[in-house]
Coordinates of C-alpha atoms in Angstrom, one line a residue:
M1 CA -13.0 11.0 -21.0
L2 CA -10.5 8.7 -21.7
K3 CA -10.7 6.0 -19.1
I4 CA -7.6 5.2 -18.0
K5 CA -6.4 1.5 -17.2
G6 CA -6.3 1.3 -13.2
Q7 CA -7.6 4.2 -12.0
K8 CA -8.7 3.7 -8.8
R9 CA -12.8 4.6 -7.7
D10 CA -12.8 8.2 -6.7
P11 CA -12.4 8.8 -3.0
F12 CA -15.6 9.9 -1.0
V13 CA -16.1 13.4 0.1
P14 CA -18.3 14.7 2.4
P15 CA -21.4 16.8 1.8
I16 CA -20.8 19.0 4.9
S17 CA -18.8 22.4 4.9
V18 CA -15.1 22.7 5.2
S19 CA -16.2 24.0 8.9
A20 CA -18.3 21.0 9.5
L21 CA -15.1 18.5 8.1
F22 CA -12.3 20.3 10.7
N23 CA -15.4 19.5 13.7
L24 CA -15.6 16.3 12.6
S25 CA -11.6 15.5 11.9
S26 CA -11.2 16.4 15.7
F27 CA -13.5 14.5 17.4
H28 CA -11.9 12.2 20.1
H29 CA -8.3 14.9 19.1
W30 CA -9.2 18.5 21.0
D31 CA -5.9 18.6 22.9
D32 CA -3.7 17.1 20.3
V33 CA -2.1 20.6 18.1
V34 CA -3.5 21.6 15.6
I35 CA -1.0 24.3 14.1
N36 CA 2.7 25.3 15.1
Q37 CA 4.1 29.0 15.1
K38 CA 7.0 28.9 15.9
E39 CA 7.9 28.8 19.6
L40 CA 3.5 28.4 19.7
D41 CA 1.4 25.1 19.8
F42 CA -2.5 25.9 19.3
T43 CA -4.7 22.9 19.8
R44 CA -7.7 21.6 18.1
R45 CA -10.1 22.8 20.9
E46 CA -8.5 26.1 21.3
L47 CA -8.6 27.1 17.5
K48 CA -12.5 25.8 17.9
Q49 CA -13.1 28.5 20.6
D50 CA -11.6 31.3 18.5
I51 CA -13.4 30.3 15.5
K52 CA -16.9 31.0 18.0
I53 CA -15.7 34.5 19.2
L54 CA -14.6 35.2 15.3
A55 CA -17.5 34.0 13.6
K56 CA -19.5 36.5 15.8
A57 CA -18.0 39.0 15.7
F58 CA -18.4 38.6 12.4
L59 CA -21.9 38.8 12.9
A60 CA -21.9 41.3 15.8
L61 CA -20.5 43.4 12.4
G62 CA -23.5 42.4 10.1
I63 CA -21.9 39.6 8.1
K64 CA -24.3 37.3 6.0
K65 CA -23.8 35.2 4.7
R66 CA -21.9 34.8 0.6
D67 CA -19.7 38.2 1.7
I68 CA -16.7 38.9 0.4
I69 CA -14.1 38.9 4.0
L70 CA -11.2 40.1 2.1
V71 CA -7.8 39.4 3.9
A72 CA -4.3 41.6 3.2
T73 CA -2.5 39.2 5.4
G74 CA -0.2 37.4 2.1
R75 CA 1.2 34.7 4.6
P76 CA 0.7 31.8 6.6
M77 CA 0.1 32.3 9.8
Y78 CA -1.9 30.5 11.9
E79 CA -5.1 34.0 11.9
S80 CA -5.8 32.8 8.4
V81 CA -6.7 30.0 9.1
L82 CA -8.7 31.0 12.0
I83 CA -9.7 34.0 10.0
F84 CA -11.0 31.6 6.8
L85 CA -12.4 28.8 9.4
A86 CA -14.0 31.4 11.1
A87 CA -15.9 32.6 8.3
N88 CA -16.8 29.6 6.9
R89 CA -18.7 28.3 9.4
I90 CA -21.8 31.2 9.1
G91 CA -21.4 31.1 5.2
A92 CA -19.1 33.8 4.7
I93 CA -16.6 33.7 1.8
V94 CA -12.7 34.3 1.8
S95 CA -10.6 36.1 -0.1
F96 CA -7.0 36.8 0.1
L97 CA -3.8 39.3 -1.2
D98 CA -0.5 39.2 -0.1
E99 CA -0.2 42.0 2.2
K100 CA 2.3 44.2 0.1
N101 CA -0.1 44.6 -2.6
T102 CA -0.6 48.7 -4.3
R103 CA -3.1 50.5 -2.9
D104 CA -4.7 50.1 -5.9
T105 CA -5.2 46.4 -6.1
I106 CA -6.2 46.5 -2.9
I107 CA -8.9 49.3 -4.0
H108 CA -10.0 47.9 -7.2
Y109 CA -10.7 44.2 -4.9
L110 CA -12.4 45.8 -2.1
E111 CA -14.5 48.1 -4.6
E112 CA -15.0 44.2 -6.9
F113 CA -17.1 42.2 -3.8
K114 CA -18.2 44.9 -3.0
S115 CA -16.5 43.2 1.6
K116 CA -17.5 45.5 4.0
I117 CA -14.8 43.7 5.5
L118 CA -11.2 44.0 5.2
I119 CA -8.3 42.5 7.2
T120 CA -5.2 43.4 7.2
Y121 CA -1.3 43.2 8.2
K122 CA 0.2 45.9 11.0
Y123 CA -1.3 48.9 9.1
S124 CA -0.7 52.1 9.9
D125 CA -4.3 54.0 10.9
R126 CA -3.6 56.8 8.8
R127 CA -2.9 53.9 5.6
I128 CA -7.1 52.1 7.2
H129 CA -8.1 56.2 7.6
D130 CA -8.1 57.0 3.8
L131 CA -8.0 53.6 2.6
K132 CA -12.3 53.7 4.1
H133 CA -12.2 57.4 2.6
D134 CA -12.1 56.2 -0.6
V135 CA -13.8 52.6 -0.4
K136 CA -17.5 53.8 0.4
T137 CA -18.1 50.2 0.7
L138 CA -15.6 49.6 3.4
K139 CA -17.2 49.8 7.3
Y140 CA -14.7 47.9 9.1
V141 CA -11.3 47.1 8.5
I142 CA -9.7 44.5 12.0
N143 CA -6.2 45.1 11.8
L144 CA -3.5 42.7 12.9
D145 CA -1.1 43.6 15.3
G146 CA 1.2 40.5 14.5
R147 CA 1.7 39.3 18.3
T148 CA 2.0 35.3 17.4
I149 CA 5.5 36.5 15.7
D150 CA 6.5 39.3 17.6
E151 CA 6.0 37.8 21.0
A152 CA 6.4 34.2 19.8
D153 CA 10.3 34.3 19.1
P154 CA 12.7 31.2 19.5
D155 CA 15.2 33.9 21.2
D156 CA 12.9 34.9 23.4
K157 CA 13.4 32.5 26.4
Q158 CA 9.9 32.1 28.9
E159 CA 10.9 30.9 32.5
E160 CA 7.6 29.8 32.3
D161 CA 4.0 28.6 30.1
I162 CA 2.7 32.0 29.7
E163 CA -1.4 32.3 28.3
F164 CA -1.4 33.3 24.7
H165 CA -4.9 34.6 22.9
A166 CA -3.9 34.9 19.3
L167 CA -8.1 36.8 19.4
D168 CA -5.6 39.9 21.7
G169 CA -4.6 40.1 18.8
F170 CA -7.3 41.5 16.5
W171 CA -7.6 45.5 16.4
L172 CA -11.1 47.3 14.8
G173 CA -9.7 51.1 16.1
K174 CA -9.3 50.1 19.7
Q175 CA -10.6 47.9 20.6
N176 CA -10.3 44.4 20.6
I177 CA -12.4 41.8 18.5
A178 CA -13.4 40.1 21.5
V179 CA -15.2 42.6 22.2
I180 CA -17.1 43.1 19.2
A181 CA -18.3 39.3 19.8
D182 CA -19.8 39.7 23.1
K183 CA -21.6 42.2 21.0
H184 CA -23.5 38.8 19.5
R185 CA -26.5 38.0 21.4
G186 CA -28.3 35.7 19.2
R187 CA -26.9 31.9 18.1
I188 CA -24.4 31.3 15.4
P189 CA -26.4 29.9 11.8
K190 CA -25.1 26.2 11.1
N191 CA -23.5 25.7 8.1
T192 CA -23.0 22.1 8.2
F193 CA -24.5 20.4 5.6
K194 CA -24.4 23.2 3.6
P195 CA -21.4 22.0 0.8
N196 CA -22.4 23.8 -2.4
N197 CA -21.8 27.0 -0.3
E198 CA -19.2 29.1 -2.1
A199 CA -16.1 30.1 0.5
L200 CA -13.0 30.6 -1.5
I201 CA -12.2 33.7 -4.4
S202 CA -9.0 32.7 -5.5
F203 CA -6.5 33.6 -8.1
T204 CA -5.0 32.5 -11.4
S205 CA -0.6 33.0 -10.4
G206 CA -1.0 35.7 -13.8
S207 CA 1.9 34.3 -15.6
T208 CA 0.2 34.1 -18.7
S209 CA -2.5 37.5 -18.0
G210 CA -3.0 38.6 -15.2
P211 CA -4.6 37.1 -11.8
K212 CA -8.4 35.9 -12.3
P213 CA -10.6 35.6 -9.4
M214 CA -11.6 32.4 -9.2
V215 CA -14.6 31.4 -7.3
F216 CA -14.6 27.2 -4.5
T217 CA -17.6 25.7 -2.2
N218 CA -16.9 24.0 0.3
K219 CA -17.6 20.4 -2.4
N220 CA -14.9 21.9 -4.2
L221 CA -12.1 22.5 -1.4
I222 CA -12.5 19.4 0.5
A223 CA -12.4 17.3 -2.6
S224 CA -9.1 18.9 -3.2
A225 CA -7.4 18.1 -0.4
I226 CA -8.9 14.4 -0.3
Y227 CA -7.6 13.5 -3.5
S228 CA -4.2 15.4 -2.7
K229 CA -3.5 13.2 0.3
V230 CA -4.7 10.6 -1.5
A231 CA -2.1 11.5 -4.9
S232 CA 0.3 12.2 -2.7
E233 CA 0.4 9.6 -0.3
V234 CA 1.1 11.5 2.8
K235 CA -0.8 10.0 5.3
M236 CA -3.3 10.9 8.0
W237 CA -2.3 12.5 11.2
D238 CA 1.3 13.7 9.9
K239 CA 3.7 16.6 10.8
E240 CA 3.1 18.4 7.7
L241 CA 5.2 22.1 7.2
H242 CA 4.4 24.4 4.6
T243 CA 6.4 27.1 3.8
W244 CA 7.9 29.4 0.5
M245 CA 10.8 31.5 0.5
D246 CA 10.8 35.2 1.7
Y247 CA 12.3 36.1 -1.5
V248 CA 8.6 34.2 -3.4
K249 CA 5.8 37.0 -3.4
F250 CA 2.0 36.4 -4.5
D251 CA 0.7 39.0 -5.1
C252 CA -2.5 37.4 -4.6
P253 CA -1.7 33.9 -2.7
Y254 CA -3.7 30.9 -4.4
G255 CA -2.2 28.5 -2.7
F256 CA -1.7 28.8 1.3
V257 CA -5.4 27.9 1.9
V258 CA -5.9 24.3 -0.1
S259 CA -2.7 23.0 1.4
T260 CA -4.0 23.5 5.2
L261 CA -6.9 22.2 4.6
A262 CA -5.9 18.4 3.9
P263 CA -3.9 17.6 7.1
I264 CA -6.1 20.5 9.5
C265 CA -9.2 18.7 8.6
G266 CA -7.3 15.8 8.6
G267 CA -6.5 15.2 11.5
G268 CA -2.8 16.0 10.6
E269 CA -1.3 19.5 11.7
V270 CA 0.6 21.9 9.8
I271 CA 3.3 23.6 10.9
L272 CA 3.7 27.2 9.3
T273 CA 7.0 29.5 8.6
P274 CA 5.5 32.7 8.1
D275 CA 9.2 34.6 8.7
I276 CA 10.6 31.9 7.0
T277 CA 13.8 33.0 5.4
E278 CA 17.5 31.3 4.1
D279 CA 18.5 33.1 8.0
N280 CA 16.6 30.8 9.5
L281 CA 15.6 27.4 8.1
D282 CA 17.6 25.9 10.0
Y283 CA 15.4 26.4 12.4
Y284 CA 12.2 26.0 10.7
I285 CA 13.1 23.0 9.4
G286 CA 14.6 21.7 12.1
K287 CA 11.1 21.3 13.2
N288 CA 11.6 17.8 12.5
A289 CA 8.8 17.9 10.2
N290 CA 7.4 13.4 7.9
T291 CA 6.0 16.1 5.3
I292 CA 7.4 19.4 3.6
F293 CA 5.8 21.4 1.2
G294 CA 7.8 23.7 -0.5
I295 CA 9.1 25.2 -4.0
P296 CA 11.9 24.2 -5.7
P297 CA 14.2 27.4 -4.4
L298 CA 13.5 25.3 -1.1
L299 CA 14.1 22.0 -2.3
E300 CA 17.2 23.4 -4.7
A301 CA 18.7 24.8 -0.2
M302 CA 17.9 21.4 1.6
P303 CA 22.1 20.4 1.1
T304 CA 22.3 23.7 3.1
L305 CA 21.4 22.6 6.0
K306 CA 24.3 22.6 9.1
E307 CA 24.4 18.9 10.1
T308 CA 22.5 19.1 13.3
T309 CA 19.2 19.9 11.9
D310 CA 17.2 16.9 12.9
I311 CA 14.8 15.9 9.5
S312 CA 14.9 12.2 10.0
N313 CA 11.3 12.0 10.1
L314 CA 10.8 13.6 6.4
K315 CA 8.9 11.2 4.5
M316 CA 8.0 13.1 1.7
F317 CA 9.1 16.1 -0.3
A318 CA 6.1 17.9 -1.9
S319 CA 6.6 20.5 -4.4
G320 CA 5.0 23.0 -6.0
G321 CA 5.3 25.9 -8.0
E322 CA 7.6 26.0 -10.5
R323 CA 8.3 23.7 -12.8
L324 CA 10.7 20.6 -10.0
E325 CA 13.8 20.1 -12.7
K326 CA 15.6 16.9 -12.2
S327 CA 19.1 18.4 -11.4
A328 CA 18.1 19.7 -8.2
S329 CA 16.1 16.2 -7.2
L330 CA 18.7 14.2 -8.0
A331 CA 20.1 16.5 -5.4
A332 CA 18.6 17.0 -3.1
L333 CA 17.7 12.7 -2.6
D334 CA 22.0 12.1 -2.4
F335 CA 21.4 15.3 0.7
F336 CA 18.7 12.6 1.6
K337 CA 20.3 9.5 1.5
S338 CA 23.6 11.7 3.1
R339 CA 22.1 11.4 6.3
G340 CA 20.6 8.2 5.8
L341 CA 17.5 8.9 5.1
N342 CA 17.3 6.8 2.1
N343 CA 13.7 6.4 1.5
V344 CA 12.3 10.2 1.7
K345 CA 9.9 10.7 -1.8
I346 CA 10.0 13.8 -3.4
S347 CA 7.0 14.1 -4.7
N348 CA 5.5 16.8 -7.5
G349 CA 2.1 16.9 -10.5
Y350 CA 1.2 19.4 -12.5
G351 CA -2.0 21.6 -12.3
V352 CA -3.7 24.6 -13.1
G353 CA -5.4 27.2 -10.5
E354 CA -8.8 26.5 -11.7
I355 CA -8.5 22.1 -10.4
L356 CA -7.2 24.1 -7.1
G357 CA -3.3 23.0 -9.0
L358 CA -4.2 18.5 -9.0
I359 CA -4.4 17.2 -12.2
S360 CA -1.5 14.6 -12.3
T361 CA 0.9 13.7 -9.4
A362 CA 4.7 12.2 -9.9
V363 CA 5.5 11.0 -6.5
G364 CA 8.8 9.2 -5.8
S365 CA 11.2 8.4 -9.2
S366 CA 9.2 9.9 -11.6
A367 CA 9.1 13.0 -10.1
Y368 CA 12.4 13.7 -11.0
N369 CA 12.0 12.4 -14.4
P370 CA 11.5 15.2 -16.8
D371 CA 9.8 13.0 -19.2
S372 CA 6.1 12.8 -17.7
V373 CA 4.3 15.5 -15.1
G374 CA 2.7 12.3 -13.4
I375 CA -0.2 10.6 -13.6
I376 CA -3.7 10.8 -13.5
P377 CA -4.9 10.3 -9.5
A378 CA -8.1 9.0 -8.9
G379 CA -10.5 11.1 -8.6
V380 CA -9.7 13.2 -11.7
H381 CA -10.2 12.3 -14.9
V382 CA -9.1 14.3 -18.9
M383 CA -10.1 14.3 -22.2
V384 CA -8.5 15.7 -25.1
L385 CA -9.6 17.7 -27.8
D386 CA -8.7 18.6 -31.0
P387 CA -7.6 22.3 -30.8
E388 CA -8.3 22.9 -34.6
T389 CA -12.3 20.6 -34.6
G390 CA -12.6 20.0 -31.5
D391 CA -13.2 16.5 -31.7
E392 CA -12.4 14.6 -28.7
L393 CA -8.9 12.8 -29.6
D394 CA -8.0 8.9 -28.2
F395 CA -4.3 8.3 -25.8
G396 CA -1.0 8.7 -27.6
K397 CA -2.4 12.0 -29.7
T398 CA -1.5 15.6 -28.6
G399 CA -4.3 18.0 -28.5
I400 CA -6.2 19.9 -26.0
L401 CA -5.3 19.1 -22.0
Y402 CA -9.3 19.2 -20.3
A403 CA -10.0 18.3 -16.8
T404 CA -12.5 17.8 -14.6
G405 CA -13.3 16.4 -11.4
K406 CA -15.3 17.3 -7.9
H407 CA -12.6 20.3 -7.2
V408 CA -13.1 22.2 -9.9
L409 CA -13.8 26.0 -9.8
N410 CA -17.4 27.0 -9.0
R411 CA -16.9 30.4 -11.7
Y412 CA -14.5 33.2 -12.2
Y413 CA -15.6 35.7 -10.1
N414 CA -18.0 38.5 -12.1
R415 CA -16.2 37.1 -15.4
P416 CA -19.1 35.1 -17.7
E417 CA -16.8 35.2 -20.0
L418 CA -14.2 33.1 -18.9
D419 CA -16.9 30.5 -17.5
D420 CA -18.1 30.1 -21.6
E421 CA -14.1 29.7 -22.5
K422 CA -12.5 27.6 -20.3
I423 CA -15.6 25.8 -19.2
I424 CA -17.8 23.0 -20.9
K425 CA -19.8 20.6 -19.8
V426 CA -20.4 17.1 -21.6
H427 CA -22.5 14.6 -19.9
G428 CA -23.2 16.5 -17.0
K429 CA -19.6 16.7 -15.8
K430 CA -17.6 20.7 -15.7
Y431 CA -14.5 20.2 -17.6
I432 CA -11.9 23.5 -17.7
N433 CA -9.3 24.0 -20.4
T434 CA -6.6 23.7 -19.1
G435 CA -4.2 25.6 -22.1
D436 CA -2.4 22.7 -22.2
L437 CA -1.3 21.0 -25.7
A438 CA 0.0 17.5 -23.8
Y439 CA -1.3 13.9 -24.5
V440 CA -1.9 10.5 -21.9
T441 CA -1.3 6.7 -22.1
P442 CA -3.9 4.3 -21.6
S443 CA -1.7 3.4 -17.1
G444 CA -2.8 8.2 -17.9
Y445 CA 0.9 9.4 -17.6
V446 CA 0.5 12.8 -19.0
T447 CA 3.5 14.9 -21.1
L448 CA 2.9 18.1 -21.8
V449 CA 3.9 19.4 -25.5
G450 CA 3.7 22.9 -24.1
R451 CA 0.4 25.8 -24.1
A452 CA -2.0 26.0 -26.5
T453 CA -0.5 29.6 -27.2
F454 CA 3.0 28.9 -26.3
F455 CA 3.8 27.5 -30.4
I456 CA 5.2 28.8 -33.4
N457 CA 2.8 28.8 -36.1
N458 CA 5.1 28.4 -39.3
L459 CA 2.5 27.2 -41.8
P460 CA 2.3 24.7 -42.2
A461 CA 4.6 23.0 -39.6
K462 CA 4.8 23.7 -35.8
I463 CA 7.0 24.4 -33.8
Y464 CA 6.7 23.0 -29.5
Y465 CA 8.7 25.4 -26.8
E466 CA 8.2 22.8 -24.5
V467 CA 9.6 19.7 -27.2
V468 CA 12.1 21.7 -27.8
R469 CA 12.8 23.0 -24.8
T470 CA 13.3 18.9 -22.9
A471 CA 15.6 18.1 -26.1
V472 CA 17.5 21.2 -25.2
S473 CA 17.4 19.8 -20.7
K474 CA 19.2 16.5 -22.4
S475 CA 22.3 17.8 -22.5
E476 CA 24.4 17.1 -19.6
L477 CA 26.3 20.4 -19.7
V478 CA 22.0 22.2 -19.1
D479 CA 21.1 22.2 -15.2
K480 CA 18.1 24.8 -16.3
C481 CA 15.6 26.1 -20.0
Y482 CA 13.1 27.5 -21.4
V483 CA 12.2 28.4 -24.4
V484 CA 10.4 31.7 -26.1
K485 CA 10.3 32.5 -29.7
G486 CA 12.4 35.3 -31.1
P487 CA 13.6 36.6 -35.1
D488 CA 14.5 34.7 -37.9
K489 CA 16.0 35.4 -40.9
N490 CA 14.6 32.3 -43.6
L491 CA 11.2 31.7 -40.3
K492 CA 9.4 34.1 -39.1
L493 CA 10.2 33.0 -35.9
A494 CA 12.0 30.5 -34.4
P495 CA 12.9 29.1 -31.0
Y496 CA 15.5 31.1 -28.9
A497 CA 16.7 28.7 -26.4
F498 CA 17.2 30.4 -23.0
I499 CA 20.2 28.2 -20.9
V500 CA 21.6 28.2 -17.2
T501 CA 24.6 25.6 -17.3
K502 CA 25.0 23.4 -14.5
E503 CA 28.4 24.5 -12.2
G504 CA 32.0 24.6 -14.0
V505 CA 30.5 24.6 -17.6
P506 CA 31.9 27.6 -19.0
K507 CA 29.5 30.0 -21.7
N508 CA 31.6 29.4 -24.7
D509 CA 30.3 28.5 -28.2
A510 CA 32.4 25.5 -27.2
T511 CA 29.1 24.6 -25.0
R512 CA 27.2 26.2 -27.7
K513 CA 27.9 23.3 -30.5
K514 CA 27.8 20.9 -27.5
I515 CA 24.3 21.3 -26.8
L516 CA 23.4 21.9 -30.5
A517 CA 24.4 17.8 -31.2
T518 CA 23.0 16.6 -27.9
V519 CA 19.4 18.6 -29.2
K520 CA 19.5 17.0 -33.5
E521 CA 20.0 13.6 -30.8
P522 CA 16.4 11.2 -30.8
F523 CA 15.2 11.1 -27.3
N524 CA 11.8 10.2 -25.9
L525 CA 9.0 12.9 -24.8
G526 CA 7.4 10.7 -21.9
R527 CA 7.2 7.3 -24.4
R528 CA 7.6 8.7 -27.9
R529 CA 10.9 8.5 -29.8
I530 CA 11.4 11.6 -31.4
T531 CA 14.0 13.6 -33.5
L532 CA 13.8 17.6 -33.8
K533 CA 13.6 18.5 -37.4
S534 CA 15.9 20.7 -38.9
Y535 CA 12.7 24.3 -38.0
E536 CA 12.8 23.0 -35.3
L537 CA 16.3 23.3 -33.9
P538 CA 16.7 26.6 -31.7
T539 CA 18.7 29.1 -33.9
K540 CA 19.9 30.8 -30.8
I541 CA 21.0 30.0 -27.4
I542 CA 21.8 32.3 -24.8
F543 CA 23.6 31.6 -21.4
L544 CA 21.9 33.6 -18.3
D545 CA 22.9 33.1 -14.6
E546 CA 20.0 32.4 -13.7
L547 CA 16.6 32.2 -15.7
P548 CA 14.2 35.4 -15.0
L549 CA 10.9 34.9 -12.2
T550 CA 7.9 36.0 -12.1
R551 CA 6.7 37.1 -8.5
A552 CA 5.4 33.7 -8.2
N553 CA 8.6 32.1 -8.6
K554 CA 7.2 31.4 -13.0
T555 CA 9.5 31.6 -15.4
D556 CA 8.9 35.0 -16.9
F557 CA 8.5 34.0 -20.0
R558 CA 7.6 37.4 -21.3
K559 CA 11.0 39.2 -19.8
L560 CA 12.6 36.8 -22.1
E561 CA 10.0 36.6 -25.2
K562 CA 11.6 41.0 -25.1
M563 CA 15.1 40.0 -24.9
A564 CA 14.1 37.8 -27.3
R565 CA 12.9 40.3 -29.4
E566 CA 16.0 42.3 -28.5
M567 CA 18.7 40.6 -30.2

């Protein structure tokens, strides 16, 4: 394990369940708003009461500890948080899927998880009937009617406050879930001091070999919430807006629950955006949060906000998903300054699904430095291993990055071969193989060189995609770039650079020559000074209007590789 100079001690992770941490953080603050959704405010007291009722309903339906509840709602909404905390209260496990998943995908996971309950969003009676017919383990389908979204529209002007209960929108056939809850006469089992109980099945993004289900315990989730709160410099009691744009869809949404746990269990308020689009962006951003959690396309859209949209309370934009481009960061910072917000910070970072997306963080100016993905925060520890010998490497040496911390997944679900392949134990600590080639400086800065599988092996030399991409991105003509392998008449394979130029830059041979001239110049990769060798230079430079994206908002390298092969 590399000993990072000046790294703070690991934050304390309380040995309790997530639902118990919510109760603990709400003490003396029960009447504070914990979730805002459109025109609805839910207090901590209201959420606690809803958790109790829904937990009783789950018990009445025969849900036990370690049972898996599959939730196919796929949008950030109050009900999703409620479902997770109610299941956590009784020791059950929750897994989330997008409601637009194919029927076969939903059936696959229902059968793999042996789920007795599926929770859906606006399913038709016929669709529910067909699912229950085809999945023998499925006993109950709880359908959400969407009233917390449909009946809380900002355009609906109410003359006076109306009494609103989110659980009125939970239906088991023709019965409301509260009626089911009344059938349970026993006590709700305590799940307080259960840090090692499994609580969530999340999924990798699927950008490399399809989504893989991962199991996380209460301890994993709480550690991630605490580590990310400390690393991103988000303050207790802040108001946080959690969002992604409507054109970014996850087959297996893996970030929502994790990202909302920090403010919910840390005393803050969460603003949810269940139906955000470019058309209502001003409405949601105008809620004037202290922190916005979003993806790069949302940051790029910030300068389009109306002058009347109030963002005066904004302190930080925390970006996730695809890597944040320098141009988007600088444009956003210029926009914030034009609004008189000179101290807004942009937070970016690096991580993998198995460690809940947190390995390094870059806050402030380093967030838009393309040479590094940030610094190792407190609670996270890493080592770098030689990909051929498996020997541990020192600072500054490139190898496969392994990471550990209390937020590392407990196991892959029903994938023992992945447990053997991706997880190693060293001195009693569980390390996850990130699959990324990187080196680390003594002060803890991480520089990615590429995926362990994303390089061209033209023995005796190797060409790393990320090194070439960084060189190309140095050009002032380049807005975005991605490098893949393509055929070459001299080498077995060679780097092909797909480029989106900055606005107004012509897509012609003259621009190609200017970019290639910049690529040949020395540049900094982290703390190193590098000059590309002749065989590392892009064989082809291909201009695109936009890089293709997967549904998880990551660059679709498979599509680019197919384009390269066909040239």
